[in-house]
Coordinates of C-alpha atoms (C1' of nucleotides) in Angstrom, one line a residue:
Chain A
M1 CA 18.1 8.7 -6.9
L2 CA 14.5 7.4 -7.2
I3 CA 13.9 6.4 -10.8
D4 CA 9.7 6.1 -11.4
M5 CA 8.0 4.9 -14.3
D6 CA 6.1 7.2 -15.9
Y7 CA 2.6 6.2 -16.7
F8 CA 3.7 2.7 -16.4
F9 CA 0.6 0.6 -17.1
V10 CA -0.3 2.2 -20.3
A11 CA 3.2 3.1 -21.2
C12 CA 3.8 -1.2 -21.4
E13 CA 1.0 -1.3 -23.2
E14 CA 1.9 1.2 -26.4
I15 CA 5.3 -1.4 -26.3
K16 CA 2.5 -3.8 -27.8
R17 CA 0.5 -1.2 -29.5
P18 CA 2.5 1.3 -30.7
E19 CA -0.4 3.3 -32.0
L20 CA -1.8 3.8 -28.7
K21 CA 0.8 6.5 -27.9
T22 CA -1.2 9.1 -29.5
R23 CA -4.6 8.0 -28.7
P24 CA -5.8 8.6 -25.1
T25 CA -5.5 5.5 -22.8
I26 CA -6.6 3.8 -19.8
V27 CA -5.8 0.8 -18.0
G28 CA -7.9 -0.2 -15.2
A29 CA -11.7 -1.1 -14.5
D30 CA -14.4 -1.9 -17.4
P31 CA -16.0 0.9 -17.9
K32 CA -19.3 -0.8 -19.2
E33 CA -20.9 1.8 -20.7
G34 CA -20.1 4.2 -18.0
R35 CA -22.1 1.8 -15.5
G36 CA -18.4 0.0 -14.2
R37 CA -17.3 -0.1 -11.0
G38 CA -13.6 0.8 -9.9
V39 CA -11.5 3.3 -11.3
V40 CA -8.3 4.1 -13.5
M41 CA -5.4 2.6 -12.5
T42 CA -3.2 4.5 -15.0
C43 CA -3.7 6.6 -18.3
N44 CA -1.3 8.1 -20.8
Y45 CA -0.6 11.6 -21.2
V46 CA -3.1 12.1 -24.2
A47 CA -5.9 11.1 -21.9
R48 CA -4.8 13.3 -19.1
K49 CA -5.9 16.2 -21.3
F50 CA -9.5 15.6 -21.0
G51 CA -8.9 15.4 -17.0
I52 CA -9.0 12.0 -16.9
H53 CA -6.1 10.9 -14.0
S54 CA -5.3 7.8 -11.7
A55 CA -7.5 7.0 -9.2
I56 CA -10.9 8.5 -10.3
P57 CA -13.7 6.2 -11.1
I58 CA -14.1 5.1 -14.3
S59 CA -17.6 6.1 -14.7
Q60 CA -16.3 9.6 -14.6
A61 CA -13.8 8.7 -17.2
Y62 CA -16.0 7.2 -19.1
K63 CA -18.6 10.6 -19.0
L64 CA -14.8 12.7 -20.2
K65 CA -13.9 10.8 -23.0
P66 CA -16.0 7.7 -24.0
D67 CA -14.3 6.7 -27.2
A68 CA -10.9 6.7 -25.3
E69 CA -9.1 2.9 -25.5
Y70 CA -10.1 0.7 -22.0
L71 CA -7.6 -1.4 -21.5
P72 CA -8.2 -4.4 -18.8
M73 CA -4.6 -4.8 -16.8
D74 CA -1.9 -7.2 -18.0
Y75 CA -0.3 -7.7 -14.7
S76 CA 2.1 -10.7 -15.0
Y77 CA 3.3 -8.6 -17.9
Y78 CA 3.8 -5.5 -16.1
E79 CA 5.6 -7.3 -13.9
K80 CA 7.6 -8.7 -16.3
K81 CA 8.4 -5.2 -17.5
S82 CA 9.0 -4.2 -13.7
A83 CA 11.8 -6.7 -13.6
E84 CA 13.7 -5.7 -16.6
V85 CA 13.9 -2.4 -15.2
L86 CA 15.3 -3.5 -12.0
S87 CA 17.7 -5.4 -13.4
I88 CA 18.4 -2.3 -15.1
V89 CA 19.1 0.4 -12.7
R90 CA 20.6 -2.8 -10.7
E91 CA 23.7 -2.4 -13.0
F92 CA 24.3 1.3 -12.1
A93 CA 24.2 0.1 -8.1
G94 CA 24.7 -2.9 -7.3
K95 CA 21.9 -2.4 -4.9
A96 CA 18.5 -1.4 -5.5
E97 CA 15.2 -1.3 -3.3
Q98 CA 11.8 -1.4 -5.3
V99 CA 9.4 0.3 -3.4
S100 CA 6.5 -0.5 -6.0
I101 CA 5.7 -2.0 -9.3
D102 CA 6.9 0.9 -10.8
E103 CA 9.5 2.5 -8.2
F104 CA 13.2 1.9 -7.7
F105 CA 15.6 3.6 -5.3
I106 CA 19.1 3.2 -5.9
D107 CA 22.3 4.6 -3.6
V108 CA 24.8 6.1 -6.0
S109 CA 27.0 7.7 -3.6
D110 CA 30.1 5.2 -4.2
K111 CA 29.9 5.4 -7.9
V112 CA 29.4 9.2 -8.8
E113 CA 31.8 11.9 -6.9
N114 CA 29.8 15.0 -6.8
Y115 CA 25.9 16.3 -7.9
E116 CA 27.2 17.4 -10.9
K117 CA 28.3 13.8 -11.9
A118 CA 24.9 12.3 -10.8
L119 CA 22.7 14.4 -12.8
E120 CA 25.5 12.7 -16.0
Y121 CA 24.8 9.5 -14.3
A122 CA 21.3 9.5 -14.1
K123 CA 21.1 10.6 -17.8
K124 CA 22.8 7.9 -18.7
I125 CA 20.0 5.7 -16.8
K126 CA 17.1 6.8 -17.9
E127 CA 18.5 6.4 -21.9
E128 CA 19.3 2.9 -20.6
I129 CA 15.8 2.2 -19.6
N130 CA 14.3 3.8 -22.6
E131 CA 16.3 1.6 -24.7
K132 CA 16.3 -1.3 -23.1
A133 CA 13.1 -1.6 -21.6
N134 CA 11.4 1.1 -23.9
L135 CA 9.9 2.6 -21.5
P136 CA 10.2 6.2 -20.2
C137 CA 10.8 7.2 -16.1
S138 CA 11.7 10.3 -14.9
I139 CA 14.7 10.6 -11.6
G140 CA 14.9 12.4 -8.7
I141 CA 18.2 12.8 -6.8
S142 CA 19.1 14.2 -3.8
S143 CA 21.1 12.8 -0.7
T144 CA 18.3 11.2 0.9
K145 CA 15.3 9.2 -0.1
L146 CA 12.5 11.6 0.9
V147 CA 13.9 14.6 -0.7
A148 CA 14.8 12.2 -3.9
K149 CA 11.2 11.1 -3.7
M150 CA 9.5 14.9 -3.7
A151 CA 12.3 16.1 -5.9
C152 CA 11.2 13.2 -8.6
E153 CA 7.7 14.1 -8.5
K154 CA 8.5 17.8 -9.9
A155 CA 10.5 16.1 -12.7
K156 CA 7.3 14.4 -14.0
P157 CA 7.0 13.1 -16.9
N158 CA 10.5 12.1 -18.5
G159 CA 12.9 14.1 -16.4
I160 CA 15.3 14.3 -14.5
K161 CA 15.1 16.6 -10.9
L162 CA 18.0 17.3 -9.0
V163 CA 18.3 19.1 -5.3
K164 CA 21.4 19.3 -3.5
D165 CA 21.9 18.8 0.6
E166 CA 21.6 22.4 0.9
E167 CA 18.7 23.1 -1.3
A168 CA 16.9 20.6 0.2
N169 CA 14.6 23.0 2.7
A170 CA 14.3 25.7 0.6
F171 CA 12.7 23.2 -2.2
L172 CA 10.4 21.7 0.5
A173 CA 9.4 24.6 2.5
P174 CA 6.5 26.3 -0.5
L175 CA 4.7 23.0 -1.0
P176 CA 1.7 22.6 0.6
V177 CA 1.9 20.1 3.4
G178 CA -0.3 17.2 2.0
Q179 CA 2.6 16.9 -0.9
L180 CA 5.1 15.5 1.8
Y181 CA 5.7 11.8 1.5
G182 CA 3.8 10.5 4.3
I183 CA 0.9 13.3 5.0
G184 CA -2.5 12.3 3.8
K185 CA -6.1 13.6 3.5
K186 CA -6.6 13.1 7.2
T187 CA -3.3 14.8 8.1
E188 CA -3.2 17.4 6.3
E189 CA -6.6 18.6 7.7
K190 CA -5.2 18.2 11.3
L191 CA -2.5 20.1 10.0
G192 CA -4.3 22.8 8.3
K193 CA -6.6 23.4 11.6
M194 CA -3.2 23.8 13.6
G195 CA -2.2 26.6 11.0
Y196 CA 0.4 24.9 9.3
K197 CA -0.6 25.0 5.6
T198 CA 3.4 24.8 3.8
V199 CA 6.1 22.4 4.9
G200 CA 8.0 25.2 5.4
D201 CA 5.2 26.1 8.4
L202 CA 5.7 22.6 9.3
A203 CA 9.4 22.6 9.8
K204 CA 9.3 25.8 12.4
A205 CA 6.5 23.9 14.7
S206 CA 7.4 22.7 17.7
M207 CA 7.7 19.2 18.1
M208 CA 6.2 18.9 21.6
K209 CA 3.2 20.2 19.7
L210 CA 3.1 17.9 16.8
M211 CA 4.0 14.6 19.5
D212 CA 0.8 15.6 21.7
E213 CA -1.2 15.6 18.4
F214 CA 0.6 12.4 16.4
G215 CA 2.2 10.6 18.9
S216 CA 5.7 9.5 17.7
F217 CA 4.4 10.3 14.3
G218 CA 5.0 13.9 15.2
I219 CA 8.3 13.4 15.1
D220 CA 8.7 11.6 11.7
I221 CA 6.3 14.5 10.4
H222 CA 9.1 17.5 12.0
N223 CA 12.2 15.3 10.7
Y224 CA 10.4 14.7 7.0
A225 CA 9.6 18.9 7.2
N226 CA 13.1 19.6 7.7
A227 CA 14.4 17.5 5.3
I228 CA 15.4 14.9 8.0
D229 CA 16.2 11.4 6.5
E230 CA 18.3 8.7 7.3
S231 CA 16.8 5.8 6.2
E232 CA 19.2 3.9 4.0
V233 CA 18.8 2.2 0.7
L234 CA 17.6 -1.4 1.2
E235 CA 17.4 -4.6 -1.4
N236 CA 13.7 -6.0 -0.4
Y237 CA 12.5 -7.9 2.5
E238 CA 10.2 -10.7 2.5
V239 CA 6.4 -10.0 1.6
K240 CA 4.1 -9.1 5.1
S241 CA 0.7 -10.7 3.5
I242 CA -1.1 -11.6 0.5
S243 CA -4.5 -10.6 -0.9
R244 CA -7.0 -10.4 -3.1
E245 CA -10.2 -8.2 -3.2
F246 CA -13.0 -8.6 -5.2
T247 CA -15.9 -6.0 -5.6
F248 CA -19.6 -7.3 -6.7
E249 CA -21.4 -6.0 -9.8
H250 CA -24.2 -5.5 -7.6
D251 CA -24.1 -5.6 -3.8
T252 CA -25.5 -8.7 -2.4
K253 CA -27.0 -10.2 0.9
K254 CA -27.0 -13.8 -0.3
D255 CA -24.6 -16.2 1.3
E256 CA -24.5 -18.0 -1.4
H257 CA -23.0 -14.8 -3.9
V258 CA -20.3 -14.1 -0.8
I259 CA -19.5 -17.5 0.2
K260 CA -18.3 -18.4 -3.6
E261 CA -16.3 -15.3 -4.0
I262 CA -14.8 -16.0 -1.1
N263 CA -13.5 -19.7 -2.2
K264 CA -12.5 -17.8 -5.5
L265 CA -10.6 -15.3 -3.5
A266 CA -8.8 -18.0 -1.1
K267 CA -8.0 -19.9 -4.0
Q268 CA -5.9 -17.1 -5.8
V269 CA -4.1 -16.3 -2.5
G270 CA -3.7 -20.1 -2.0
K271 CA -2.1 -20.3 -5.4
D272 CA 0.3 -17.5 -4.5
I273 CA 1.1 -19.2 -0.9
E274 CA 2.3 -22.0 -2.4
E275 CA 4.1 -20.6 -5.5
R276 CA 6.4 -18.8 -3.0
K277 CA 6.6 -21.8 -0.6
L278 CA 5.2 -19.8 2.6
S279 CA 3.5 -21.0 5.6
F280 CA 1.2 -18.8 7.1
K281 CA -0.9 -18.7 10.4
V282 CA -3.5 -15.7 10.3
V283 CA -6.6 -15.6 8.0
T284 CA -7.9 -12.2 7.7
L285 CA -11.7 -11.5 5.9
K286 CA -12.3 -8.3 4.5
L287 CA -16.0 -6.9 4.6
R288 CA -17.2 -3.8 2.7
Y289 CA -20.6 -2.9 3.0
S290 CA -22.9 -0.8 0.8
D291 CA -23.3 1.9 2.8
F292 CA -18.6 1.6 2.7
T293 CA -18.4 1.0 6.4
E294 CA -15.4 -1.3 6.3
H295 CA -14.7 -4.1 9.0
L296 CA -11.7 -6.8 8.8
H297 CA -12.2 -10.3 10.6
S298 CA -8.8 -12.0 11.5
K299 CA -8.1 -15.3 12.7
S300 CA -4.8 -16.9 14.0
I301 CA -4.1 -20.7 13.4
R302 CA -1.6 -22.9 13.4
P303 CA 1.2 -22.4 11.0
T304 CA 0.5 -24.0 8.1
N305 CA 0.9 -24.4 4.2
V306 CA -2.4 -25.9 3.3
A307 CA -3.6 -23.5 1.3
E308 CA -7.1 -24.9 2.0
E309 CA -7.3 -23.7 5.2
I310 CA -7.5 -19.9 3.9
A311 CA -11.2 -20.4 2.2
R312 CA -12.0 -22.8 5.5
N313 CA -11.3 -20.1 7.6
A314 CA -12.1 -17.3 5.6
V315 CA -15.7 -18.8 5.6
E316 CA -15.9 -19.2 9.1
L317 CA -15.0 -15.4 9.3
Y318 CA -17.9 -15.0 7.2
K319 CA -20.3 -16.8 9.1
E320 CA -19.3 -15.7 12.5
N321 CA -19.1 -12.0 11.6
A322 CA -21.4 -11.0 8.9
D323 CA -23.8 -8.0 9.3
K324 CA -26.8 -10.1 7.5
E325 CA -28.8 -6.9 7.5
K326 CA -26.2 -5.0 5.4
K327 CA -25.7 -5.4 1.7
V328 CA -21.9 -6.6 0.8
R329 CA -20.0 -4.7 -1.9
K330 CA -16.5 -5.7 -1.7
L331 CA -14.5 -8.7 -0.3
G332 CA -11.3 -8.9 0.5
V333 CA -9.0 -12.4 1.6
R334 CA -5.8 -12.6 3.1
A335 CA -3.0 -14.8 4.2
S336 CA -0.4 -13.2 6.8
G337 CA 1.8 -14.4 9.5
F338 CA 4.5 -16.2 7.3
T339 CA 6.9 -18.5 9.3
D340 CA 10.3 -19.2 7.6
Y341 CA 9.3 -22.9 7.3
K342 CA 9.8 -23.4 3.7
S343 CA 9.5 -26.8 3.6
Q344 CA 7.3 -28.1 0.4
K345 CA 5.8 -30.3 2.6
R346 CA 2.7 -30.4 4.0
L347 CA 2.3 -28.9 7.8
F348 CA -0.1 -30.3 9.9
Chain B
dT1 C1' -19.0 11.8 -9.5
dC2 C1' -19.2 7.7 -6.3
dT3 C1' -16.1 5.7 -4.7
dG4 C1' -10.1 -0.5 -6.8
dG5 C1' -6.5 -3.6 -5.4
dG6 C1' -2.1 -4.4 -3.5
dG7 C1' 0.7 -3.5 0.0
dT8 C1' 2.8 -1.5 4.7
dC9 C1' 3.0 0.4 9.5
dC10 C1' 1.4 1.9 13.8
dT11 C1' -2.0 2.1 18.1
dA12 C1' -4.8 -0.1 21.8
dG13 C1' -7.5 -3.3 24.3
dG14 C1' -7.9 -7.4 26.1
dA15 C1' -6.0 -12.4 27.4
dC16 C1' -2.5 -14.5 29.0
dC17 C1' 2.0 -15.5 31.3
dC18 C1' 6.0 -14.9 34.6
Chain C
dT1 C1' -9.8 -6.2 50.3
dC2 C1' -6.7 -4.1 47.1
dT3 C1' -4.1 -5.6 44.3
dG4 C1' 2.8 -4.5 40.5
dG5 C1' 5.5 -4.1 36.5
dG6 C1' 7.0 -6.7 32.8
dG7 C1' 6.2 -9.2 28.6
dT8 C1' 3.8 -11.3 24.0
dC9 C1' 0.0 -12.2 21.2
dC10 C1' -4.3 -11.9 19.5
dT11 C1' -8.1 -8.7 17.4
dA12 C1' -9.8 -4.6 15.2
dG13 C1' -9.6 -0.4 13.1
dG14 C1' -6.9 3.4 11.0
dA15 C1' -3.7 6.3 7.6
dC16 C1' -1.1 5.9 4.3
dC17 C1' 1.2 4.9 -0.3
dC18 C1' 1.0 3.1 -5.8

DNA sequence: TCTGGGGTCCTAGGACCC
DNA sequence: TCTGGGGTCCTAGGACCC
């Protein structure tokens, strides 16, 4: 089963302020009277009636509905609610895989004997999440993670969708290729040029042809299109990188401005690293310029848990690599290459 | 219309080692 | 004068997901 929370961030806000349930409500960037930079993170279904949805520019949302409720992210609250949901779903399966803050896979094959029972089980889980966490969700059920995930898309909002093993191919076949998990805009475009419009077209495609075009990813595409997915539900493994990003209100060329923000971001990343008691050995600086070109610059250092090393190296990367002709729009600072050394002692 | 922030995985070339 | 095969690590970029 894939359990996916409906309009999660706004649903969380509705717990704090139930009156929002009947108002168009948006969580995301500050619209600043239509001049704000950034996007809609989530909105409730009341807001969706006005054409607003996740990922559209906040300025566009403001044009569509200036008098909607615009709320900033309260990430730590969402994390708390997410942990609540995780512990609820775990009780139904023993093992749960958290895919993102609002999505969980559970394997219930040793809890239910057949699909009918699975459907009943899903109803119970949904009710439990609703009662205990006070949040709506949708559930997709199938015999693979892939199809459960795709089924859940069709269940939204507030629904349950079961796709039996024997129905999986027929379920996927009519969908446009772009709706298949793992296929984004670029791949959809390429596939379209090759003549594959639906998942059914793709399922019949020759594996060799797909491999010629996409390398080993061609095998994955072919398998997915044929509803073949042997991946298991896994408890979460360790995080591989920690990063913070920031978009300037006005693009800037001034070193002092940029360096000041790099330091701020590095501090936030460092705080996170310290809390998790991690040691890292790669620091990466991300620069997006006004023309939207984006560059990553990274540097490997001796493994360390000294948070200040993040800022020092990120600033160095900026000085060494920044294109001084261009204005900077966005910055990102990342630490990665974590080592298992978790001592609280400082490493040198 | 004007495009966020947090992640993951993959590829490819070059340096370097044996 | 012309040079292999195997491997790892580093850096940069790209695609994708929520």
